[in-house]
Short mmCIF file of C-alpha atoms in Angstrom, two decimals:
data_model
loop_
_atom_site.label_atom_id
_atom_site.label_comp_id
_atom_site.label_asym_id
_atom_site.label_seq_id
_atom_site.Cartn_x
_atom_site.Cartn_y
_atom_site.Cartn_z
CA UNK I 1 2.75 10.55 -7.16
CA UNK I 2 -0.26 11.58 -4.89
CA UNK I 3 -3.00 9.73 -4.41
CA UNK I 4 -6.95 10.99 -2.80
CA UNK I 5 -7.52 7.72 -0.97
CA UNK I 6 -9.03 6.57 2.33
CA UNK I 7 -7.13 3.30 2.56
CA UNK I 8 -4.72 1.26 1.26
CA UNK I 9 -3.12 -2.57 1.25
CA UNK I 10 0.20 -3.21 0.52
CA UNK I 11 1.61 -6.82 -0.63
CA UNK I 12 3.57 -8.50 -2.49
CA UNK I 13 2.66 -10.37 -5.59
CA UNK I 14 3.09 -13.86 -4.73
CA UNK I 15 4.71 -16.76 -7.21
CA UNK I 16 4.87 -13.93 -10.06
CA UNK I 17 8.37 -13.68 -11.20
CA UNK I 18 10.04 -10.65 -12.57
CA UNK I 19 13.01 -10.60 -14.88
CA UNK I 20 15.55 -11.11 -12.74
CA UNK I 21 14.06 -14.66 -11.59
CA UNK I 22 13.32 -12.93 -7.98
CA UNK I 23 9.76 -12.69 -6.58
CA UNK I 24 9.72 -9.08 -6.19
CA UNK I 25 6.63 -7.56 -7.42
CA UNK I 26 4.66 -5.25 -5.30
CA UNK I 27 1.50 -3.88 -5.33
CA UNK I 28 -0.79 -0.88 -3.75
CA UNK I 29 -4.25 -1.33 -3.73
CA UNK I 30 -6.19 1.80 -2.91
CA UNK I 31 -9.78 2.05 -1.63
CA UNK I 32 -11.26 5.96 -2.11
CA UNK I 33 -14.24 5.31 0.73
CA UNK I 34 -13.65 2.80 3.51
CA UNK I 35 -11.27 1.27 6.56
CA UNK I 36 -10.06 -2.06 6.77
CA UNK I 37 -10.62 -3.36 2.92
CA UNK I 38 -9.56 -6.60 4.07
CA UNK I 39 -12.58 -7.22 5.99
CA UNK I 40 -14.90 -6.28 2.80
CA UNK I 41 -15.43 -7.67 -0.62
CA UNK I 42 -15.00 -4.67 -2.19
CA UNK I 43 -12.58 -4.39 -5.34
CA UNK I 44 -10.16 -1.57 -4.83
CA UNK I 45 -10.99 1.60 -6.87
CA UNK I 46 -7.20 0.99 -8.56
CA UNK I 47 -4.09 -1.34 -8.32
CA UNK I 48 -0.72 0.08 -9.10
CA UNK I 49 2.29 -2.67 -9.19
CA UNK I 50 5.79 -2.30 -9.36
CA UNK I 51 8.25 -4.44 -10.10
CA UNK I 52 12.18 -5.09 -8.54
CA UNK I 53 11.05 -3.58 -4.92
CA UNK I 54 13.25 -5.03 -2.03
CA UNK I 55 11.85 -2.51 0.57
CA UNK I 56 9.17 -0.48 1.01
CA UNK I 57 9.61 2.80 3.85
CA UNK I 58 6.51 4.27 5.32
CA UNK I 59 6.97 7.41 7.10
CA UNK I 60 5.02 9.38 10.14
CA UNK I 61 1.76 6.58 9.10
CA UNK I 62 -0.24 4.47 11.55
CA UNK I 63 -0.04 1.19 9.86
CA UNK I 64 -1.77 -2.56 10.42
CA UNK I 65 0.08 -5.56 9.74
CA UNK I 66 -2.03 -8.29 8.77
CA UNK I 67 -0.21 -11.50 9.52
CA UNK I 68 -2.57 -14.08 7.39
CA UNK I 69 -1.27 -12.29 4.25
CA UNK I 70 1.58 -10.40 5.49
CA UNK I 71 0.01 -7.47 3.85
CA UNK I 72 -0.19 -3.91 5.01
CA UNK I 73 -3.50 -1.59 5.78
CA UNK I 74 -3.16 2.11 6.09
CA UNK I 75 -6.20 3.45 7.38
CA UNK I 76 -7.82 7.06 8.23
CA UNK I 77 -6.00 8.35 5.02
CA UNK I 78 -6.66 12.04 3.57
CA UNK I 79 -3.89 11.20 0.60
CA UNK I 80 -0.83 9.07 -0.29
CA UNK I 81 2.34 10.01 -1.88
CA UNK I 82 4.33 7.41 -3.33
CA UNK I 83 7.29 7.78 -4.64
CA UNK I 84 9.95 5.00 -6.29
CA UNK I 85 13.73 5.30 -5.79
CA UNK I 86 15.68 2.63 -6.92
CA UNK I 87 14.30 -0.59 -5.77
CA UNK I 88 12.73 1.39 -3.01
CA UNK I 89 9.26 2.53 -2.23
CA UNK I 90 8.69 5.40 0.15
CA UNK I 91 5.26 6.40 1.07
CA UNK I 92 4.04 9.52 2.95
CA UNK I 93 0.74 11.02 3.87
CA UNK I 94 -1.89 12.74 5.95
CA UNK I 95 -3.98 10.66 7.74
CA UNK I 96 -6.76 11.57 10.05
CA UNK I 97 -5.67 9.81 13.38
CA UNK I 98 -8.33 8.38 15.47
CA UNK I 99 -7.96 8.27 19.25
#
């Protein structure tokens, strides 16, 4: 599904348990009009979580790591697609890239 966004953080759901006992619950937290959410207070514009992900594959993005949380930050975003196959998340984009 597509997604109008400027940013995003991906994570993972921490000492929330899915069905099959595992800690495997992921979540996308999109921000429609600023960079680097993490350094804000702002509450993302939506949260989408899904549950039994072992990887997530991010394709042709610029991405941050943020070790403190070990979350993700796409910045500079025009849209997002993400799409769910099998236990797998791939995510694709345009992003504006800043030089």
């Amino acid at each position: 599904m597509k997604y109008k966004t400027k940013s995003i953080i991906i994570g993972r759901k921490k000492g929330v348990r899915v069905p099959s006992g595992e800690e495997l619950l992921c979540f996308i937290s999109f921000f429609r009009d600023i960079n680097n959410p993490h350094k804000s207070t702002r509450v993302p514009d939506k949260i989408i979580e899904f549950e039994e992900i072992d990887r997530v594959a991010i394709k042709d993005l610029d991405i941050n790591y943020l070790l403190p949380g070990n979350d993700i930050v796409i910045n500079d975003l025009e849209e997002i697609d993400v799409k769910e196959s099998g236990d797998n998340l791939v995510l694709t984009g345009k992003q504006t890239k800043k030089r």
